[in-house]
Every structure is written in C-alpha cells, then in structure tokens.
Amino acid sequence: QCAARIPEAEAVLDLLEKCPEHQEKGAFPVVVFEGLDATGKTTVTQSVTDTLDGILLRSPPPCISQWRTVFDDEPAPIKRAFYAAGNYILASEIAKASTRAPVIIDRYWHSTAAYTIATEINGKAQDLPPAHDEVYQWPEDLLKPDLVLLLTVDPEERVQRLQRRGLQKTKEEAELEANSLFRQRVEDSYRRMVNPACQEVDASPSKEEVLKTVMQLIKQHCAL
C-alpha cells in the first residue's frame, strides 16, 4: 500500500518476491553478532571473518541498505517492515554463502525483533511481554543461524566509545543515549530471544581478548 508513496518500497518487495520460499543452509556454520552500536560488532565480525576465512554479511543487505535513511524517516510499522523484509532477502544470501565458507553476520532477525518490541512497549523492562511470549521466538520460515552472540559493554563505556567515534548518531542511537529505559528494553528483549537464544559476550576487554572468547564459543557450538 505504501509503494505508491514510497517508490523504494516497490523495489524492496520485488527483491523479496525473487527470494526462494524455503531457504536451506549450506554445510558451513552461520554465526550472527548482535548488540547495540559501539559494542564492537564491526571490529569483531571482521576479525572473526578473517580468522575463519569466512564471508561477512550485514543486515540490511547492500542491495537495499542504500534506502535505509528513507525508511528510517517513516512511521514505525513501515520502518520495521523494511528491516523484516531485509532479513528474508539476507537469508537467500546466507543460503548461498554457507555452501562455500563460514558465514559471519553483523545483525539479523534478533535486532529487528528487539528494537520493534522496545519501541512498541513504553515504560520499564518489566513492562515487556513475559519471557516465554511468542514475540521472542525465531520465525519458522526464516533461515536459522547456528549461533547468535550478543556483545555487551557497560553503558558509560559504550557512550564514551560513541563520542570517540564522532559519527553522526542514528535516530535510534540518539534515543538509546537519551532514554535509558528504551536501552534497557532493547537489551532485555535480546536476552529473552529463544530458538536460538543469544549467548552473551562481555565486549569490554581488549579486541584480542574478545576475539579469543568469541572463537572459543564458535568452536564449542559450531562444526568447523
């Protein structure tokens, strides 16, 4: 319905329709990294990709990421639909890539779900849907990763990292910084995700230590 007003929406839907209905994962492991901005995802995902000689993918995928700013300015339901569609488009890329090498992903479904839940629910973390609610379940029709790692750092450390970057903040990042309740809702939503659940990793230590911890978890949970 919004395609007449937002031409980019039609292009996203066209790409979505070209994706096979059932995505099958290849023989190589698929590892997702989740977390708020400035938790070290970019650094860790690149390091793990280099270590495993893998393929690095990001959500939303490059074929639609150029329209991200367009949809970020839209009302929440349209914005979330864009990110949800991006996950299914990404799934077709994961299916192909995982036949050739280990696949490392910078954000996937859990991000879309966590931010959607945190946006829809006002108030404190205890106002979120209960822990075993179906909103925390992985979609049955979406290709599932072998492992999801949630990178976390102390809130003050995260803000300092963002300030050191000196980059322009996204709307969501500005809200995370200004609204500690929103940040708590996002983090608690991540922690309630199931099938697969997020394995939490403290990303405060040095890059080398974080990479070591991450590689240990990957070796424990994935057939390499």
Coordinates of C-alpha atoms in Angstrom, one line a residue:
Q1 CA 0.0 0.0 0.0
C2 CA 2.9 2.4 0.7
A3 CA 4.6 1.6 -2.6
A4 CA 2.7 4.4 -4.4
R5 CA 4.1 7.0 -1.9
I6 CA 7.5 5.3 -1.4
P7 CA 8.9 4.1 -4.7
E8 CA 11.7 2.3 -2.9
A9 CA 9.1 0.0 -1.2
E10 CA 8.2 -1.5 -4.5
A11 CA 11.9 -2.3 -5.2
V12 CA 12.2 -4.0 -1.8
L13 CA 9.1 -6.0 -2.5
D14 CA 10.4 -7.0 -5.9
L15 CA 13.7 -8.3 -4.4
L16 CA 11.7 -10.1 -1.7
E17 CA 9.5 -11.9 -4.2
K18 CA 12.6 -13.2 -6.0
C19 CA 13.8 -15.0 -2.9
P20 CA 13.1 -18.7 -2.7
E21 CA 10.3 -19.5 -0.2
H22 CA 12.3 -22.1 1.8
Q23 CA 16.0 -21.2 2.4
E24 CA 18.3 -24.1 3.2
K25 CA 21.6 -23.5 5.0
G26 CA 24.8 -24.9 3.5
A27 CA 27.3 -27.1 5.3
F28 CA 29.3 -24.2 6.8
P29 CA 28.4 -22.6 10.1
V30 CA 26.4 -19.3 10.3
V31 CA 27.3 -17.0 13.2
V32 CA 25.4 -13.8 14.0
F33 CA 26.7 -10.9 16.1
E34 CA 24.1 -8.7 17.8
G35 CA 24.4 -5.7 20.2
L36 CA 23.9 -2.0 20.5
D37 CA 26.0 0.4 18.5
A38 CA 29.6 0.8 19.8
T39 CA 29.7 -2.7 21.4
G40 CA 32.4 -3.7 18.9
K41 CA 30.4 -5.6 16.3
T42 CA 32.2 -4.1 13.3
T43 CA 35.7 -5.0 14.7
V44 CA 34.8 -8.4 16.0
T45 CA 32.8 -9.5 12.9
Q46 CA 35.8 -8.5 10.6
S47 CA 38.3 -10.3 12.9
V48 CA 36.2 -13.5 13.0
T49 CA 35.7 -13.4 9.3
D50 CA 39.5 -13.1 8.7
T51 CA 40.3 -15.8 11.3
L52 CA 37.8 -18.3 9.7
D53 CA 38.4 -17.2 6.1
G54 CA 34.7 -16.7 6.1
I55 CA 32.1 -14.5 4.3
L56 CA 30.9 -11.3 6.1
L57 CA 27.3 -10.3 5.6
R58 CA 25.3 -7.4 7.1
S59 CA 21.7 -6.6 7.7
P60 CA 20.1 -4.8 5.9
P61 CA 22.0 -6.3 2.9
P62 CA 23.7 -3.9 0.5
C63 CA 21.0 -4.4 -2.2
I64 CA 18.6 -2.4 0.0
S65 CA 20.8 -0.6 2.5
Q66 CA 21.0 2.5 0.3
W67 CA 17.3 3.0 1.1
R68 CA 17.7 2.7 4.9
T69 CA 17.6 6.5 5.5
V70 CA 14.3 6.7 3.5
F71 CA 12.6 4.1 5.7
D72 CA 14.1 5.3 9.0
D73 CA 12.1 8.5 8.5
E74 CA 8.8 6.6 8.0
P75 CA 6.3 5.6 10.8
A76 CA 7.4 2.6 12.9
P77 CA 5.3 -0.1 11.1
I78 CA 6.7 0.8 7.7
K79 CA 10.3 1.1 9.1
R80 CA 10.0 -2.3 10.8
A81 CA 8.6 -3.9 7.6
F82 CA 11.7 -2.7 5.7
Y83 CA 14.0 -4.3 8.2
A84 CA 12.0 -7.5 8.4
A85 CA 12.0 -7.8 4.6
G86 CA 15.8 -7.2 4.7
N87 CA 16.2 -10.3 6.9
Y88 CA 14.4 -12.5 4.4
I89 CA 16.4 -11.1 1.5
L90 CA 19.6 -11.6 3.5
A91 CA 18.6 -15.2 4.2
S92 CA 18.9 -16.0 0.5
E93 CA 22.4 -14.6 0.5
I94 CA 23.2 -16.6 3.7
A95 CA 21.9 -19.8 2.0
K96 CA 24.3 -19.3 -1.0
A97 CA 27.3 -18.2 1.0
S98 CA 27.1 -21.0 3.6
T99 CA 27.7 -23.6 0.8
R100 CA 31.2 -22.0 0.3
A101 CA 32.5 -20.8 3.7
P102 CA 31.6 -20.0 7.3
V103 CA 29.2 -17.0 7.3
I104 CA 29.5 -14.2 9.8
I105 CA 26.6 -11.8 10.1
D106 CA 26.5 -8.3 11.5
R107 CA 22.9 -8.2 12.9
Y108 CA 20.0 -10.3 11.7
W109 CA 16.4 -11.1 13.0
H110 CA 17.1 -10.5 16.7
S111 CA 17.9 -6.8 16.1
T112 CA 14.7 -6.3 14.2
A113 CA 12.6 -8.0 16.9
A114 CA 14.4 -6.4 19.9
Y115 CA 14.0 -2.9 18.5
T116 CA 10.4 -3.5 17.5
I117 CA 9.4 -4.8 20.9
A118 CA 11.3 -2.0 22.7
T119 CA 9.6 0.7 20.5
E120 CA 6.1 -0.8 20.9
I121 CA 6.2 -1.1 24.7
N122 CA 6.5 2.0 26.8
G123 CA 7.8 2.1 30.4
K124 CA 10.3 -0.2 32.1
A125 CA 11.8 -3.5 31.2
Q126 CA 9.3 -5.3 33.4
D127 CA 6.5 -4.0 31.1
L128 CA 7.9 -6.1 28.2
P129 CA 5.9 -9.2 27.2
P130 CA 6.7 -12.1 29.6
A131 CA 9.9 -14.1 28.9
H132 CA 8.2 -17.0 27.1
D133 CA 5.9 -14.9 24.9
E134 CA 5.9 -15.9 21.2
V135 CA 7.3 -12.5 20.2
Y136 CA 10.7 -13.8 21.3
Q137 CA 10.5 -16.9 19.0
W138 CA 12.6 -17.1 15.8
P139 CA 10.3 -17.1 12.7
E140 CA 9.6 -20.6 11.4
D141 CA 10.1 -19.6 7.8
L142 CA 13.4 -17.7 8.2
L143 CA 16.8 -19.4 7.8
K144 CA 18.2 -20.0 11.3
P145 CA 21.9 -19.4 12.3
D146 CA 24.0 -21.9 14.2
L147 CA 25.0 -19.4 16.9
V148 CA 24.0 -15.8 18.0
L149 CA 26.4 -13.8 20.1
L150 CA 25.2 -10.7 21.9
L151 CA 28.1 -8.2 22.5
T152 CA 27.6 -6.0 25.6
V153 CA 29.6 -3.3 27.3
D154 CA 28.9 -1.1 30.3
P155 CA 26.5 1.8 29.3
E156 CA 29.0 4.5 30.2
E157 CA 31.8 2.8 28.3
R158 CA 29.5 2.5 25.2
V159 CA 28.7 6.2 25.3
Q160 CA 32.4 7.1 25.5
R161 CA 33.1 4.9 22.5
L162 CA 30.4 6.6 20.5
Q163 CA 31.8 10.0 21.5
R164 CA 35.3 9.0 20.4
R165 CA 33.9 7.9 17.0
G166 CA 32.5 11.4 16.4
L167 CA 30.0 10.0 13.9
Q168 CA 26.5 11.3 13.4
K169 CA 24.0 9.4 15.5
T170 CA 21.1 7.5 14.1
K171 CA 17.7 8.3 15.5
E172 CA 17.7 5.0 17.4
E173 CA 21.2 5.7 18.8
A174 CA 20.1 9.1 20.0
E175 CA 17.2 7.6 21.7
L176 CA 19.3 4.9 23.3
E177 CA 21.6 7.5 24.7
A178 CA 18.8 9.8 25.9
N179 CA 16.4 7.2 27.1
S180 CA 17.9 4.6 29.5
L181 CA 14.5 2.8 29.7
F182 CA 14.5 2.3 26.0
R183 CA 18.0 0.9 26.1
Q184 CA 17.1 -1.5 28.9
R185 CA 14.0 -2.7 26.9
V186 CA 16.2 -3.4 23.9
E187 CA 18.8 -5.3 25.9
D188 CA 16.2 -7.3 27.9
S189 CA 14.4 -8.2 24.6
Y190 CA 17.7 -9.5 23.2
R191 CA 18.2 -11.6 26.3
R192 CA 14.7 -13.1 26.1
M193 CA 15.1 -14.3 22.5
V194 CA 14.9 -18.1 22.0
N195 CA 15.4 -20.8 19.4
P196 CA 18.2 -19.6 19.1
A197 CA 18.9 -17.7 22.2
C198 CA 21.7 -15.1 22.3
Q199 CA 25.0 -16.1 24.0
E200 CA 26.2 -13.0 25.8
V201 CA 29.8 -11.9 25.5
D202 CA 31.4 -9.1 27.5
A203 CA 33.0 -6.9 24.9
S204 CA 34.7 -4.5 27.3
P205 CA 38.2 -6.2 27.3
S206 CA 40.8 -5.7 24.6
K207 CA 40.0 -6.7 21.0
E208 CA 42.3 -9.7 21.3
E209 CA 40.6 -11.0 24.4
V210 CA 37.1 -10.6 23.0
L211 CA 38.2 -12.4 19.8
K212 CA 39.6 -15.2 21.9
T213 CA 36.3 -15.6 23.8
V214 CA 34.3 -15.4 20.7
M215 CA 36.4 -18.0 18.9
Q216 CA 36.1 -20.4 21.8
L217 CA 32.3 -20.1 21.7
I218 CA 32.2 -20.7 18.0
K219 CA 34.4 -23.8 18.3
Q220 CA 32.1 -25.1 21.1
H221 CA 28.8 -24.6 19.2
C222 CA 29.7 -25.0 15.5
A223 CA 31.2 -27.8 13.5
L224 CA 34.4 -26.3 11.9

